Tab-separated table of C-alpha atoms in Angstrom:
chain	number	residue	atom	x	y	z
N	1	MET	CA	-108.049	104.877	-108.597
N	2	ALA	CA	-109.169	107.686	-106.149
N	3	MET	CA	-110.691	107.014	-103.165
N	4	THR	CA	-111.569	109.459	-100.801
N	5	PRO	CA	-110.548	109.722	-96.792
N	6	LEU	CA	-112.168	107.223	-94.902
N	7	ASP	CA	-114.699	108.323	-91.654
N	8	LEU	CA	-112.793	108.149	-88.514
N	9	GLU	CA	-116.477	108.675	-86.801
N	10	SER	CA	-118.441	105.729	-88.333
N	11	ASP	CA	-120.115	102.628	-86.728
N	12	LYS	CA	-118.765	101.004	-89.224
N	13	SER	CA	-114.986	99.398	-89.033
N	14	LEU	CA	-111.906	100.425	-91.626
N	15	TYR	CA	-112.178	97.874	-92.507
N	16	GLU	CA	-115.359	97.266	-93.757
N	17	GLN	CA	-115.781	100.429	-94.519
N	18	VAL	CA	-113.270	100.137	-97.391
N	19	ALA	CA	-115.060	96.721	-98.177
N	20	ASP	CA	-117.945	99.032	-99.080
N	21	ARG	CA	-115.872	101.576	-101.065
N	22	LEU	CA	-114.333	98.869	-102.962
N	23	GLU	CA	-117.533	96.752	-103.751
N	24	ASN	CA	-119.244	100.042	-105.434
N	25	LEU	CA	-116.315	100.133	-107.633
N	26	ILE	CA	-117.184	96.881	-108.499
N	27	TYR	CA	-121.302	97.538	-109.470
N	28	GLU	CA	-119.811	101.244	-111.003
N	29	GLY	CA	-118.147	99.765	-112.963
N	30	THR	CA	-115.070	101.794	-112.459
N	31	LEU	CA	-113.806	97.654	-111.660
N	32	LYS	CA	-115.049	96.070	-113.706
N	33	PRO	CA	-114.363	91.451	-113.628
N	34	GLY	CA	-110.399	90.285	-114.509
N	35	ASP	CA	-109.390	93.886	-113.517
N	36	ARG	CA	-106.295	93.259	-110.547
N	37	LEU	CA	-107.248	95.530	-107.775
N	38	PRO	CA	-104.868	96.959	-105.980
N	39	SER	CA	-101.612	95.964	-103.650
N	40	VAL	CA	-101.847	95.570	-100.113
N	41	ARG	CA	-98.897	98.438	-99.964
N	42	LYS	CA	-100.666	101.076	-102.288
N	43	LEU	CA	-104.200	100.582	-100.465
N	44	ARG	CA	-103.125	100.896	-96.842
N	45	GLU	CA	-101.088	103.972	-98.485
N	46	GLN	CA	-103.623	106.053	-99.924
N	47	LEU	CA	-106.471	105.418	-97.310
N	48	SER	CA	-103.228	105.824	-94.267
N	49	VAL	CA	-104.461	102.449	-92.655
N	50	SER	CA	-102.745	99.135	-91.490
N	51	ILE	CA	-101.461	96.383	-93.953
N	52	SER	CA	-104.583	94.170	-91.841
N	53	THR	CA	-106.861	96.296	-91.929
N	54	VAL	CA	-106.256	96.009	-96.126
N	55	LEU	CA	-106.071	92.062	-95.447
N	56	GLU	CA	-109.400	91.848	-93.469
N	57	ALA	CA	-111.486	93.913	-95.988
N	58	TYR	CA	-109.805	92.125	-99.406
N	59	ARG	CA	-110.803	88.968	-96.845
N	60	VAL	CA	-114.655	89.981	-97.105
N	61	LEU	CA	-114.761	90.507	-100.427
N	62	GLU	CA	-113.791	87.557	-100.743
N	63	ASP	CA	-116.141	86.740	-98.468
N	64	ARG	CA	-118.994	88.346	-100.458
N	65	GLY	CA	-117.806	86.865	-103.584
N	66	MET	CA	-117.075	90.285	-105.609
N	67	ILE	CA	-112.431	89.229	-105.478
N	68	CYS	CA	-110.782	86.130	-105.693
N	69	ALA	CA	-106.626	85.674	-105.175
N	70	ARG	CA	-104.031	84.171	-107.328
N	71	PRO	CA	-101.239	83.450	-106.008
N	72	GLN	CA	-97.971	85.578	-106.639
N	73	SER	CA	-100.625	88.154	-109.010
N	74	GLY	CA	-102.422	90.045	-105.344
N	75	TYR	CA	-106.379	89.554	-105.872
N	76	TYR	CA	-108.593	90.009	-108.861
N	77	VAL	CA	-112.773	90.600	-109.564
N	78	ARG	CA	-114.100	88.006	-109.999
N	79	GLN	CA	-116.106	87.461	-113.564
N	80	THR	CA	-118.882	86.188	-111.092
N	81	ALA	CA	-118.932	89.988	-109.035
N	82	LEU	CA	-122.472	90.951	-110.706
N	83	GLN	CA	-123.368	88.233	-111.426
N	84	GLN	CA	-127.774	88.697	-109.731
N	85	PRO	CA	-129.888	86.463	-109.486
N	86	GLN	CA	-133.943	87.657	-110.941
N	87	GLU	CA	-136.225	88.749	-107.574
N	88	PRO	CA	-138.795	87.378	-107.601
N	89	ALA	CA	-141.860	89.566	-108.350
N	90	THR	CA	-144.612	90.440	-105.802
N	91	THR	CA	-146.845	87.234	-105.240
N	92	ASP	CA	-150.342	86.934	-105.785
N	93	PRO	CA	-152.347	84.563	-103.726
N	94	PRO	CA	-156.129	83.326	-104.177
N	95	LYS	CA	-158.761	86.768	-103.181
N	96	ARG	CA	-160.316	83.935	-100.896
N	97	VAL	CA	-160.643	83.844	-97.661
N	98	TYR	CA	-159.121	80.134	-96.447
N	99	ASP	CA	-159.810	78.170	-93.130
N	100	ILE	CA	-156.277	76.408	-92.459
N	101	ASP	CA	-155.013	72.903	-92.125
N	102	ASN	CA	-150.199	72.994	-90.731
N	103	SER	CA	-150.315	69.606	-89.960
N	104	LEU	CA	-146.764	69.295	-92.803
N	105	THR	CA	-145.679	71.419	-91.327
N	106	PHE	CA	-145.528	69.674	-87.894
N	107	ARG	CA	-144.288	66.338	-89.876
N	108	LEU	CA	-141.682	68.637	-92.154
N	109	MET	CA	-140.513	70.181	-88.360
N	110	HIS	CA	-141.010	66.387	-86.681
N	111	ALA	CA	-138.261	65.603	-89.268
N	112	ILE	CA	-135.421	67.656	-88.690
N	113	GLN	CA	-134.606	67.005	-84.854
N	114	ASP	CA	-132.035	64.751	-85.804
N	115	PRO	CA	-129.106	66.211	-84.933
N	116	LYS	CA	-126.914	65.625	-88.024
N	117	ILE	CA	-129.841	67.308	-89.691
N	118	LEU	CA	-127.368	70.831	-91.846
N	119	LYS	CA	-130.789	72.609	-90.834
N	120	LEU	CA	-130.861	75.012	-93.822
N	121	GLY	CA	-134.191	75.114	-93.663
N	122	ALA	CA	-135.131	76.620	-90.180
N	123	ALA	CA	-134.066	79.836	-89.446
N	124	VAL	CA	-133.045	79.979	-85.607
N	125	PRO	CA	-129.956	80.959	-85.548
N	126	VAL	CA	-126.359	78.999	-84.044
N	127	ALA	CA	-125.273	79.167	-80.904
N	128	GLU	CA	-121.730	79.764	-81.859
N	129	HIS	CA	-123.253	83.557	-83.424
N	130	LEU	CA	-124.578	84.266	-79.253
N	131	PRO	CA	-122.920	85.466	-76.853
N	132	LEU	CA	-124.595	82.400	-74.735
N	133	THR	CA	-120.207	82.458	-71.843
N	134	ALA	CA	-121.667	86.210	-70.952
N	135	LEU	CA	-125.374	85.037	-71.137
N	136	ASN	CA	-124.361	82.789	-68.347
N	137	ARG	CA	-122.599	83.901	-66.671
N	138	LEU	CA	-124.906	86.856	-66.260
N	139	MET	CA	-127.572	84.130	-65.538
N	140	GLY	CA	-125.398	83.278	-62.166
N	141	GLN	CA	-124.907	86.634	-61.387
N	142	VAL	CA	-128.518	86.530	-60.954
N	143	LEU	CA	-129.496	84.021	-59.420
N	144	ARG	CA	-126.478	84.294	-56.292
N	145	GLN	CA	-127.865	88.633	-55.411
N	146	HIS	CA	-131.819	87.033	-56.546
N	147	SER	CA	-131.811	83.882	-54.657
N	148	ALA	CA	-135.878	85.009	-53.910
N	149	LYS	CA	-136.922	87.009	-56.140
N	150	ALA	CA	-135.650	85.134	-59.309
N	151	HIS	CA	-137.506	82.149	-58.184
N	152	SER	CA	-140.587	83.412	-57.282
N	153	TYR	CA	-144.017	84.764	-58.964
N	154	ASP	CA	-144.040	87.438	-61.566
N	155	ALA	CA	-147.473	88.765	-62.356
N	156	PRO	CA	-147.897	91.033	-65.515
N	157	PRO	CA	-147.402	93.233	-66.507
N	158	GLY	CA	-143.891	91.624	-65.594
N	159	CYS	CA	-140.688	92.215	-64.541
N	160	ILE	CA	-140.055	95.934	-64.185
N	161	GLU	CA	-135.855	95.597	-64.733
N	162	LEU	CA	-136.811	94.085	-67.780
N	163	ARG	CA	-139.018	96.553	-69.014
N	164	ARG	CA	-137.089	99.737	-68.434
N	165	GLU	CA	-134.650	98.546	-70.786
N	166	VAL	CA	-137.300	97.323	-73.536
N	167	ALA	CA	-138.516	100.393	-73.150
N	168	LYS	CA	-134.771	102.228	-74.269
N	169	ARG	CA	-134.830	99.969	-76.486
N	170	MET	CA	-137.160	100.542	-78.642
N	171	LEU	CA	-136.389	104.313	-78.421
N	172	THR	CA	-134.227	103.121	-81.953
N	173	ALA	CA	-137.016	102.377	-83.550
N	174	GLY	CA	-138.881	106.020	-83.048
N	175	CYS	CA	-141.051	104.569	-79.924
N	176	SER	CA	-141.342	106.369	-77.324
N	177	ILE	CA	-143.165	103.875	-74.848
N	178	ASN	CA	-143.519	104.229	-70.812
N	179	PRO	CA	-142.202	100.748	-69.200
N	180	ASP	CA	-145.048	100.660	-67.911
N	181	GLN	CA	-146.801	100.264	-71.481
N	182	ILE	CA	-145.063	97.283	-72.434
N	183	VAL	CA	-146.142	93.575	-71.402
N	184	THR	CA	-143.607	91.039	-70.835
N	185	THR	CA	-144.185	87.081	-71.928
N	186	ASN	CA	-142.613	84.008	-73.076
N	187	GLY	CA	-141.522	85.325	-76.051
N	188	THR	CA	-142.731	86.577	-78.673
N	189	PHE	CA	-144.805	83.849	-80.805
N	190	GLU	CA	-146.993	84.609	-77.079
N	191	ALA	CA	-147.342	87.808	-77.807
N	192	VAL	CA	-148.575	87.267	-81.190
N	193	TYR	CA	-151.422	85.070	-79.453
N	194	LEU	CA	-152.286	87.116	-76.611
N	195	SER	CA	-152.658	89.979	-79.193
N	196	LEU	CA	-154.427	87.591	-81.601
N	197	ARG	CA	-157.073	86.413	-78.627
N	198	ALA	CA	-157.441	90.249	-77.734
N	199	VAL	CA	-158.342	91.292	-81.170
N	200	THR	CA	-160.289	88.560	-82.183
N	201	GLN	CA	-163.008	85.779	-81.600
N	202	PRO	CA	-162.705	82.287	-83.440
N	203	GLY	CA	-164.631	82.709	-87.068
N	204	ASP	CA	-162.850	85.931	-87.509
N	205	THR	CA	-160.831	86.385	-90.922
N	206	VAL	CA	-157.470	88.248	-90.311
N	207	ALA	CA	-154.911	89.744	-93.435
N	208	ILE	CA	-152.016	88.595	-93.721
N	209	GLU	CA	-148.743	88.984	-95.896
N	210	SER	CA	-148.464	86.471	-98.621
N	211	PRO	CA	-146.264	83.831	-98.133
N	212	THR	CA	-146.134	84.227	-93.686
N	213	TYR	CA	-144.643	82.597	-91.311
N	214	TYR	CA	-145.575	79.117	-90.718
N	215	GLY	CA	-145.535	79.925	-87.319
N	216	LEU	CA	-148.737	82.000	-87.207
N	217	LEU	CA	-150.329	79.822	-89.113
N	218	GLU	CA	-149.608	77.714	-86.719
N	219	ALA	CA	-151.871	80.368	-84.148
N	220	LEU	CA	-154.387	81.855	-86.056
N	221	GLU	CA	-155.212	77.674	-87.118
N	222	MET	CA	-155.110	77.124	-82.922
N	223	LEU	CA	-157.762	80.102	-82.492
N	224	HIS	CA	-159.544	79.183	-85.641
N	225	LEU	CA	-159.235	82.343	-87.159
N	226	LYS	CA	-159.855	82.384	-90.694
N	227	VAL	CA	-157.013	83.902	-93.209
N	228	LEU	CA	-156.951	86.248	-95.563
N	229	GLU	CA	-153.487	86.366	-98.364
N	230	LEU	CA	-152.682	89.040	-99.746
N	231	PRO	CA	-150.386	89.785	-102.359
N	232	THR	CA	-146.950	91.462	-101.207
N	233	HIS	CA	-143.908	93.058	-102.108
N	234	PRO	CA	-140.528	90.948	-101.804
N	235	ARG	CA	-139.071	94.683	-101.045
N	236	ASP	CA	-141.226	97.162	-99.268
N	237	GLY	CA	-143.798	94.047	-98.233
N	238	LEU	CA	-147.801	93.687	-97.821
N	239	SER	CA	-149.894	95.743	-100.783
N	240	LEU	CA	-152.437	98.672	-98.996
N	241	ASP	CA	-153.623	99.183	-101.921
N	242	ASP	CA	-155.417	95.208	-100.834
N	243	LEU	CA	-155.378	96.254	-97.774
N	244	GLU	CA	-157.680	99.199	-97.682
N	245	THR	CA	-159.954	96.395	-100.327
N	246	ALA	CA	-161.052	94.352	-97.955
N	247	MET	CA	-161.072	97.124	-94.914
N	248	GLN	CA	-163.595	98.897	-97.493
N	249	ARG	CA	-166.053	95.601	-97.492
N	250	GLN	CA	-165.452	94.305	-93.866
N	251	GLN	CA	-163.373	91.344	-94.239
N	252	ILE	CA	-161.701	90.903	-92.018
N	253	THR	CA	-161.181	92.446	-88.332
N	254	ALA	CA	-157.594	92.864	-87.676
N	255	CYS	CA	-153.966	92.815	-89.580
N	256	VAL	CA	-150.863	90.915	-88.494
N	257	LEU	CA	-147.586	91.029	-90.299
N	258	VAL	CA	-143.540	91.645	-90.195
N	259	SER	CA	-142.638	95.348	-90.518
N	260	ASN	CA	-139.388	94.382	-90.528
N	261	PHE	CA	-137.597	92.253	-92.953
N	262	SER	CA	-139.670	89.324	-92.752
N	263	ASN	CA	-140.042	85.053	-93.537
N	264	PRO	CA	-139.403	84.655	-95.078
N	265	LEU	CA	-139.681	87.527	-97.986
N	266	GLY	CA	-136.991	89.092	-95.978
N	267	THR	CA	-138.993	92.281	-96.706
N	268	CYS	CA	-138.775	95.413	-94.857
N	269	MET	CA	-141.440	98.570	-95.266
N	270	GLY	CA	-140.465	102.198	-95.674
N	271	ASP	CA	-141.162	104.684	-93.444
N	272	ALA	CA	-143.534	106.266	-95.343
N	273	LYS	CA	-145.976	103.339	-95.997
N	274	LYS	CA	-145.643	102.749	-92.400
N	275	LYS	CA	-147.266	105.738	-91.964
N	276	GLN	CA	-149.610	105.170	-94.099
N	277	LEU	CA	-150.460	101.914	-93.067
N	278	ALA	CA	-151.291	103.805	-89.615
N	279	ASP	CA	-153.617	106.518	-91.137
N	280	LEU	CA	-155.212	103.563	-92.765
N	281	LEU	CA	-155.791	101.816	-88.834
N	282	GLU	CA	-156.725	105.030	-87.687
N	283	ARG	CA	-158.747	105.960	-90.940
N	284	TYR	CA	-160.515	101.788	-90.331
N	285	ASP	CA	-160.131	101.147	-86.649
N	286	MET	CA	-158.538	98.571	-88.138
N	287	PRO	CA	-156.057	96.464	-85.188
N	288	LEU	CA	-152.510	95.841	-86.428
N	289	ILE	CA	-150.083	92.766	-84.637
N	290	GLU	CA	-146.564	93.545	-85.725
N	291	ASP	CA	-144.492	91.744	-84.988
N	292	ASP	CA	-140.488	92.746	-85.063
N	293	ILE	CA	-137.990	90.302	-84.105
N	294	TYR	CA	-136.199	91.371	-86.726
N	295	GLY	CA	-135.829	94.412	-86.635
N	296	ASP	CA	-132.302	95.176	-84.993
N	297	LEU	CA	-131.105	92.761	-87.380
N	298	TYR	CA	-130.411	95.169	-90.636
N	299	PHE	CA	-127.230	95.752	-92.894
N	300	GLU	CA	-127.145	99.833	-93.467
N	301	GLY	CA	-128.022	101.799	-92.010
N	302	ASN	CA	-130.309	102.849	-88.589
N	303	ARG	CA	-132.385	100.452	-87.590
N	304	PRO	CA	-135.698	100.799	-89.567
N	305	LYS	CA	-138.735	102.256	-87.780
N	306	ALA	CA	-141.615	99.713	-86.455
N	307	ILE	CA	-145.326	101.065	-87.249
N	308	LYS	CA	-145.041	101.635	-83.756
N	309	ALA	CA	-144.206	104.531	-83.890
N	310	PHE	CA	-146.140	106.098	-86.191
N	311	ASP	CA	-149.001	104.798	-84.547
N	312	ARG	CA	-151.343	107.943	-82.967
N	313	SER	CA	-155.121	106.340	-81.003
N	314	GLY	CA	-152.989	103.022	-79.144
N	315	ARG	CA	-153.601	99.840	-82.085
N	316	VAL	CA	-150.675	98.374	-83.365
N	317	LEU	CA	-150.104	95.349	-80.905
N	318	TYR	CA	-146.103	95.529	-80.937
N	319	CYS	CA	-145.241	92.398	-80.158
N	320	ALA	CA	-141.162	91.830	-80.220
N	321	SER	CA	-138.423	89.470	-78.555
N	322	CYS	CA	-134.485	88.793	-78.705
N	323	SER	CA	-134.885	84.792	-79.544
N	324	LYS	CA	-133.110	85.894	-82.930
N	325	THR	CA	-130.429	88.270	-81.269
N	326	LEU	CA	-129.494	86.905	-78.214
N	327	SER	CA	-131.255	83.035	-77.302
N	328	PRO	CA	-133.784	81.340	-78.681
N	329	GLY	CA	-134.337	79.908	-75.895
N	330	MET	CA	-134.995	82.288	-72.625
N	331	ARG	CA	-138.148	82.695	-73.525
N	332	VAL	CA	-138.431	86.639	-73.377
N	333	GLY	CA	-140.655	88.735	-74.838
N	334	TRP	CA	-142.697	91.625	-74.981
N	335	ALA	CA	-145.925	92.968	-76.290
N	336	ILE	CA	-146.727	96.884	-76.290
N	337	ALA	CA	-150.316	96.971	-76.757
N	338	GLY	CA	-151.230	100.156	-76.382
N	339	ARG	CA	-155.295	100.024	-76.268
N	340	TYR	CA	-155.396	96.788	-75.779
N	341	GLN	CA	-153.099	95.928	-73.019
N	342	ALA	CA	-155.073	95.596	-70.038
N	343	LYS	CA	-156.686	92.451	-71.855
N	344	VAL	CA	-153.370	91.692	-73.189
N	345	GLU	CA	-153.057	91.557	-69.630
N	346	GLN	CA	-155.789	90.053	-68.429
N	347	LEU	CA	-154.738	87.031	-70.938
N	348	LYS	CA	-151.208	86.449	-69.707
N	349	TRP	CA	-152.795	85.899	-66.582
N	350	VAL	CA	-155.736	83.201	-67.213
N	351	LEU	CA	-153.205	81.569	-70.240
N	352	ASN	CA	-150.000	80.880	-67.935
N	353	GLN	CA	-149.468	83.193	-65.451
N	354	THR	CA	-146.015	84.173	-65.227
N	355	THR	CA	-142.907	84.859	-67.207
N	356	ALA	CA	-139.301	82.827	-65.680
N	357	ILE	CA	-138.608	86.504	-63.811
N	358	ALA	CA	-134.421	84.498	-64.565
N	359	PRO	CA	-134.377	84.843	-67.482
N	360	GLN	CA	-135.633	87.829	-66.963
N	361	LEU	CA	-133.078	89.624	-65.691
N	362	THR	CA	-130.109	88.269	-67.471
N	363	LEU	CA	-131.901	89.759	-69.983
N	364	ALA	CA	-132.668	93.359	-68.466
N	365	ALA	CA	-128.644	92.886	-67.238
N	366	PHE	CA	-127.381	92.316	-70.946
N	367	LEU	CA	-129.478	95.413	-72.215
N	368	ALA	CA	-128.270	97.285	-69.078
N	369	ASN	CA	-124.520	96.814	-69.680
N	370	GLY	CA	-123.940	98.092	-73.031
N	371	GLY	CA	-123.474	94.582	-74.693
N	372	TYR	CA	-125.721	93.940	-77.296
N	373	ASP	CA	-125.214	97.080	-79.084
N	374	ARG	CA	-121.426	95.167	-79.997
N	375	HIS	CA	-122.901	91.904	-80.052
N	376	LEU	CA	-125.807	92.663	-82.598
N	377	ARG	CA	-122.343	94.179	-85.169
N	378	GLN	CA	-120.863	91.614	-84.610
N	379	LEU	CA	-123.697	90.096	-85.931
N	380	ARG	CA	-125.300	91.766	-88.755
N	381	ARG	CA	-122.258	91.965	-89.722
N	382	LYS	CA	-121.833	87.766	-90.091
N	383	TYR	CA	-125.263	88.174	-91.875
N	384	GLN	CA	-124.626	89.941	-94.581
N	385	MET	CA	-121.777	87.761	-95.245
N	386	GLN	CA	-123.325	84.791	-94.989
N	387	THR	CA	-126.394	86.188	-96.745
N	388	ALA	CA	-124.251	86.831	-99.748
N	389	GLN	CA	-122.289	84.078	-99.776
N	390	MET	CA	-125.615	82.087	-100.226
N	391	THR	CA	-126.706	83.726	-103.201
N	392	GLN	CA	-122.967	82.991	-104.550
N	393	ALA	CA	-123.226	79.885	-104.217
N	394	ILE	CA	-127.574	80.902	-105.504
N	395	CYS	CA	-125.429	81.877	-108.318
N	396	ASP	CA	-122.619	78.806	-108.685
N	397	TYR	CA	-124.847	75.940	-108.369
N	398	PHE	CA	-128.645	76.549	-108.969
N	399	PRO	CA	-131.066	76.788	-111.502
N	400	ALA	CA	-130.912	79.482	-114.177
N	401	GLU	CA	-134.288	80.028	-113.471
N	402	THR	CA	-134.113	80.947	-110.124
N	403	LYS	CA	-134.535	83.174	-108.654
N	404	VAL	CA	-134.206	85.151	-105.498
N	405	THR	CA	-134.453	87.823	-102.818
N	406	ARG	CA	-132.664	90.945	-101.498
N	407	PRO	CA	-133.178	91.076	-97.805
N	408	ASN	CA	-131.008	94.300	-96.817
N	409	GLY	CA	-131.490	92.472	-92.960
N	410	GLY	CA	-132.310	89.319	-91.519
N	411	HIS	CA	-130.673	85.819	-92.350
N	412	VAL	CA	-133.215	84.419	-94.184
N	413	LEU	CA	-133.752	83.674	-98.325
N	414	TRP	CA	-136.585	83.216	-100.840
N	415	LEU	CA	-136.303	81.217	-103.485
N	416	GLU	CA	-138.596	80.776	-106.924
N	417	LEU	CA	-138.549	78.640	-109.880
N	418	PRO	CA	-140.380	77.071	-112.218
N	419	PRO	CA	-143.920	76.432	-111.350
N	420	GLU	CA	-143.164	73.021	-112.630
N	421	PHE	CA	-141.201	72.355	-109.958
N	422	ASP	CA	-142.223	70.744	-106.658
N	423	SER	CA	-139.709	71.751	-103.291
N	424	ILE	CA	-142.372	68.867	-102.230
N	425	GLN	CA	-139.789	67.191	-103.901
N	426	LEU	CA	-136.943	68.573	-103.024
N	427	TYR	CA	-136.677	68.143	-99.777
N	428	GLU	CA	-137.924	64.783	-99.619
N	429	GLU	CA	-134.522	64.081	-101.562
N	430	ALA	CA	-132.602	66.730	-99.177
N	431	LEU	CA	-132.927	65.077	-96.262
N	432	ALA	CA	-131.785	62.328	-97.915
N	433	GLN	CA	-128.176	63.075	-98.003
N	434	ASN	CA	-129.282	65.242	-94.173
N	435	ILE	CA	-130.082	68.656	-95.609
N	436	SER	CA	-132.902	70.806	-95.050
N	437	ILE	CA	-135.228	73.062	-97.155
N	438	ALA	CA	-138.520	74.499	-96.195
N	439	PRO	CA	-140.556	73.442	-98.520
N	440	GLY	CA	-143.086	76.789	-99.883
N	441	VAL	CA	-146.508	75.103	-99.143
N	442	ILE	CA	-145.336	75.945	-95.698
N	443	PHE	CA	-145.743	79.135	-95.878
N	444	SER	CA	-149.595	79.676	-96.717
N	445	ALA	CA	-153.307	78.784	-96.049
N	446	SER	CA	-153.829	78.399	-99.193
N	447	SER	CA	-151.349	75.624	-100.893
N	448	GLY	CA	-148.777	77.612	-102.670
N	449	TYR	CA	-146.128	78.466	-103.468
N	450	ARG	CA	-145.064	74.570	-104.118
N	451	ASN	CA	-142.273	75.826	-106.545
N	452	CYS	CA	-140.365	77.923	-103.486
N	453	PHE	CA	-138.438	78.070	-100.954
N	454	ARG	CA	-136.557	78.999	-98.031
N	455	LEU	CA	-132.778	78.776	-96.889
N	456	ASN	CA	-131.877	79.874	-93.223
N	457	CYS	CA	-128.292	82.201	-94.270
N	458	SER	CA	-127.619	82.111	-90.450
N	459	LEU	CA	-125.273	79.569	-89.633
N	460	PRO	CA	-121.579	80.061	-90.065
N	461	TRP	CA	-119.832	79.201	-94.166
N	462	THR	CA	-118.295	76.143	-94.459
N	463	ASP	CA	-117.387	72.975	-96.301
N	464	ASP	CA	-119.564	71.344	-95.576
N	465	VAL	CA	-122.669	74.459	-96.494
N	466	GLU	CA	-121.100	74.617	-99.658
N	467	GLN	CA	-120.938	70.956	-100.582
N	468	ALA	CA	-125.207	71.236	-98.813
N	469	MET	CA	-125.689	74.014	-101.851
N	470	ARG	CA	-123.866	71.649	-103.684
N	471	THR	CA	-126.390	69.067	-103.450
N	472	ILE	CA	-129.236	71.531	-103.417
N	473	GLY	CA	-128.471	72.693	-106.444
N	474	TYR	CA	-128.414	69.170	-108.440
N	475	LEU	CA	-131.418	68.229	-106.730
N	476	ALA	CA	-132.973	71.572	-108.140
N	477	LYS	CA	-131.237	71.403	-111.276
N	478	LYS	CA	-132.604	67.311	-112.484
N	479	GLN	CA	-135.404	67.831	-111.331
N	480	LEU	CA	-135.778	69.389	-113.746
N	481	ALA	CA	-134.232	68.212	-116.302
N	482	VAL	CA	-136.649	65.134	-115.893
N	483	THR	CA	-139.827	67.277	-115.864
N	484	MET	CA	-138.482	69.278	-119.444
N	485	LEU	CA	-138.458	64.907	-120.185
N	486	SER	CA	-141.448	64.122	-119.480
N	487	GLN	CA	-143.796	66.648	-121.223
N	488	PRO	CA	-144.680	65.759	-124.130
N	489	PHE	CA	-142.759	67.716	-127.232
């Protein structure tokens, strides 16, 4: 089994490169289920790496569910290594406009505030994955060095130190942005909310992905907007054909989507499709609100570009933050609103005048000192591994009919079971066991996706998490069995 030399210039560590190459050999069939892997010493000699590098690579493959260790025997390819659950198909929401009622979402979110609940349904990062010590230290420095400024108002467009750092970061998303084009906000949600207010009026209809993040549905309901849900593929996102049809019929005023690793499907549009979308916006004079909160959480290669990178006419209102990567509680985000910037700044001033300056200065300092990229590399590795572990657990414990998305970034999975399955019932039964999931109905204005639910992969893989997955799988199997027995023969 020959392996080419490792790339010493790669952003990936040596042990990750070793793990990836062995995983490729498994998928290619060179290493088959049941095969013994090279000994640690043999692989060390072949690749000219340390024993610890090989051991760490094997540990990664164990975590991914690809191999297992046998005492006194070595490492072997697992019999289930090539098991991959089927992916869901492109969604097919009803082709009609909906008013929104999110009372169920509020009840469900209120029910999981109990600290005893294992939150497998909440798409939030856990504290142990975040650089809280560094952020706390920087916050202390900010308060000491900028004591007066940190306690003052900061009128829109916001903290210049942060806007400069965000402008630099936008280069990785393919965008050349001047700091003066950026408006800081209280998180991504406020950026999206302000953008919606800037481009719509009550009663307008907005096109969205389906399923979509329930927080967006809440914002649309608050603004008395209607929605048109569009078919969405779990890999490359929203159907542009259906979007253009809605544009041609003048059914919609604006469109909102998550361009990279959407919540809950994990979709990521390719560059060609992003450019095609930007061209449609220009052709039909349509604003697009782009939520790119997950863009930094890619698993492989380079950061995917934003749709904003292809925007030549200022019709894309770009919204993002570091809430999913650094600190949900800092509540610092930004909007790059193009031709709508003056309106967004005015609305920001009317809504709450300012975003707290101390968190903005703290975030600016963290982005400036180079710690963010190092942190992101570690976080992406953890999320990729935990997503693989969660997928393997679904293969091991869930009904055979379960379909699961295969995102290349982010930290959520979307599961689809047979049409007769009821995720609300599963939610209630799991909650009785102190486990939360996010039932599919909260991700749609049409109350669809009752047979689907979302799981959060940001939790470190522990015995408690694995046991929770066993429990959810058991409850799902039991529900399907009861449903089958109740059907007439």
